[in-house]
Amino acid sequence: MKNDKENVIVTKSLQFAVEIVKFAEKLETEKKFVISRQILKSGTSIGANVREAQNAESKSDFIHKLKIAAKEAEETDYWLLLCKLSETYPYNEVLHQNLEELIKILSKIIITSKQ
């Protein structure tokens, strides 16, 4: 399922992973270790699963890997929302908006791929 032209979801999920690493490091500097580790794992897993999907063995494997990426995105959304609602935690609105865009793109790809 891999091709050589630019793939928007691959590019955006990698860019998101870079930004989530920076945000996790900020959480670490503020000694918010538990959420930092959680958000780092789920936030970088989105792009890893998207990349893995590019080499899927079948259409159903492609969809399955993107569904895993979508689940990781939802988990990341939870951690970002928790940061937003917790008074003593940093929060990044742009990062959250970028995640919402990723979730929409993933959903659209999954729906289209099922047809």
GROMACS .gro file of C-alpha atoms in nm:
model
  115
    1MET     CA    1   0.000   0.000   0.000
    2LYS     CA    2   0.307   0.225  -0.003
    3ASN     CA    3   0.368   0.479  -0.277
    4ASP     CA    4   0.624   0.751  -0.339
    5LYS     CA    5   0.407   1.064  -0.344
    6GLU     CA    6   0.362   1.270  -0.029
    7ASN     CA    7   0.120   1.114   0.213
    8VAL     CA    8  -0.061   1.374   0.427
    9ILE     CA    9  -0.137   1.143   0.720
   10VAL     CA   10   0.222   1.016   0.735
   11THR     CA   11   0.359   1.371   0.729
   12LYS     CA   12   0.111   1.513   0.980
   13SER     CA   13   0.143   1.222   1.223
   14LEU     CA   14   0.524   1.255   1.219
   15GLN     CA   15   0.503   1.631   1.277
   16PHE     CA   16   0.260   1.566   1.561
   17ALA     CA   17   0.498   1.312   1.717
   18VAL     CA   18   0.779   1.570   1.715
   19GLU     CA   19   0.553   1.823   1.888
   20ILE     CA   20   0.429   1.566   2.142
   21VAL     CA   21   0.791   1.484   2.233
   22LYS     CA   22   0.851   1.854   2.304
   23PHE     CA   23   0.532   1.875   2.512
   24ALA     CA   24   0.626   1.560   2.707
   25GLU     CA   25   0.966   1.713   2.779
   26LYS     CA   26   0.792   2.025   2.911
   27LEU     CA   27   0.579   1.806   3.138
   28GLU     CA   28   0.896   1.633   3.259
   29THR     CA   29   1.059   1.966   3.347
   30GLU     CA   30   0.752   2.044   3.558
   31LYS     CA   31   0.778   1.702   3.725
   32LYS     CA   32   0.453   1.573   3.572
   33PHE     CA   33   0.615   1.236   3.505
   34VAL     CA   34   0.315   1.002   3.488
   35ILE     CA   35   0.121   1.200   3.228
   36SER     CA   36   0.441   1.284   3.043
   37ARG     CA   37   0.516   0.916   2.989
   38GLN     CA   38   0.157   0.833   2.895
   39ILE     CA   39   0.122   1.114   2.644
   40LEU     CA   40   0.464   1.040   2.496
   41LYS     CA   41   0.373   0.674   2.438
   42SER     CA   42   0.027   0.729   2.292
   43GLY     CA   43   0.116   1.045   2.099
   44THR     CA   44   0.415   0.894   1.920
   45SER     CA   45   0.236   0.563   1.862
   46ILE     CA   46  -0.009   0.735   1.625
   47GLY     CA   47   0.259   0.802   1.367
   48ALA     CA   48   0.429   0.466   1.422
   49ASN     CA   49   0.105   0.284   1.341
   50VAL     CA   50   0.034   0.508   1.043
   51ARG     CA   51   0.383   0.429   0.907
   52GLU     CA   52   0.330   0.059   0.969
   53ALA     CA   53   0.000   0.076   0.780
   54GLN     CA   54   0.188   0.200   0.472
   55ASN     CA   55   0.340  -0.147   0.440
   56ALA     CA   56   0.024  -0.340   0.520
   57GLU     CA   57  -0.012  -0.689   0.379
   58SER     CA   58  -0.373  -0.637   0.278
   59LYS     CA   59  -0.653  -0.382   0.280
   60SER     CA   60  -0.790  -0.527   0.605
   61ASP     CA   61  -0.442  -0.510   0.762
   62PHE     CA   62  -0.416  -0.145   0.648
   63ILE     CA   63  -0.751  -0.062   0.808
   64HIS     CA   64  -0.661  -0.250   1.127
   65LYS     CA   65  -0.335  -0.057   1.170
   66LEU     CA   66  -0.509   0.275   1.110
   67LYS     CA   67  -0.772   0.180   1.368
   68ILE     CA   68  -0.492   0.124   1.619
   69ALA     CA   69  -0.355   0.469   1.530
   70ALA     CA   70  -0.705   0.614   1.584
   71LYS     CA   71  -0.728   0.448   1.926
   72GLU     CA   72  -0.390   0.591   2.023
   73ALA     CA   73  -0.509   0.933   1.904
   74GLU     CA   74  -0.815   0.907   2.127
   75GLU     CA   75  -0.596   0.814   2.423
   76THR     CA   76  -0.371   1.111   2.351
   77ASP     CA   77  -0.681   1.331   2.335
   78TYR     CA   78  -0.772   1.209   2.684
   79TRP     CA   79  -0.429   1.302   2.826
   80LEU     CA   80  -0.436   1.645   2.660
   81LEU     CA   81  -0.786   1.707   2.792
   82LEU     CA   82  -0.670   1.607   3.139
   83CYS     CA   83  -0.387   1.860   3.113
   84LYS     CA   84  -0.635   2.125   3.001
   85LEU     CA   85  -0.867   2.059   3.294
   86SER     CA   86  -0.592   2.033   3.557
   87GLU     CA   87  -0.496   2.371   3.694
   88THR     CA   88  -0.134   2.280   3.766
   89TYR     CA   89  -0.052   2.127   3.426
   90PRO     CA   90   0.069   2.299   3.110
   91TYR     CA   91  -0.160   2.280   2.810
   92ASN     CA   92  -0.102   2.338   2.439
   93GLU     CA   93  -0.415   2.436   2.243
   94VAL     CA   94  -0.243   2.417   1.902
   95LEU     CA   95  -0.121   2.065   1.978
   96HIS     CA   96  -0.475   1.965   2.070
   97GLN     CA   97  -0.614   2.119   1.750
   98ASN     CA   98  -0.355   1.931   1.544
   99LEU     CA   99  -0.459   1.609   1.716
  100GLU     CA  100  -0.826   1.674   1.636
  101GLU     CA  101  -0.728   1.722   1.271
  102LEU     CA  102  -0.536   1.392   1.276
  103ILE     CA  103  -0.838   1.213   1.424
  104LYS     CA  104  -1.061   1.350   1.147
  105ILE     CA  105  -0.816   1.245   0.875
  106LEU     CA  106  -0.776   0.897   1.023
  107SER     CA  107  -1.153   0.854   1.047
  108LYS     CA  108  -1.199   0.961   0.686
  109ILE     CA  109  -0.927   0.724   0.560
  110ILE     CA  110  -1.073   0.433   0.757
  111ILE     CA  111  -1.426   0.499   0.630
  112THR     CA  112  -1.308   0.541   0.270
  113SER     CA  113  -1.091   0.229   0.287
  114LYS     CA  114  -1.385   0.019   0.406
  115GLN     CA  115  -1.588   0.109   0.097
   0.00000   0.00000   0.00000
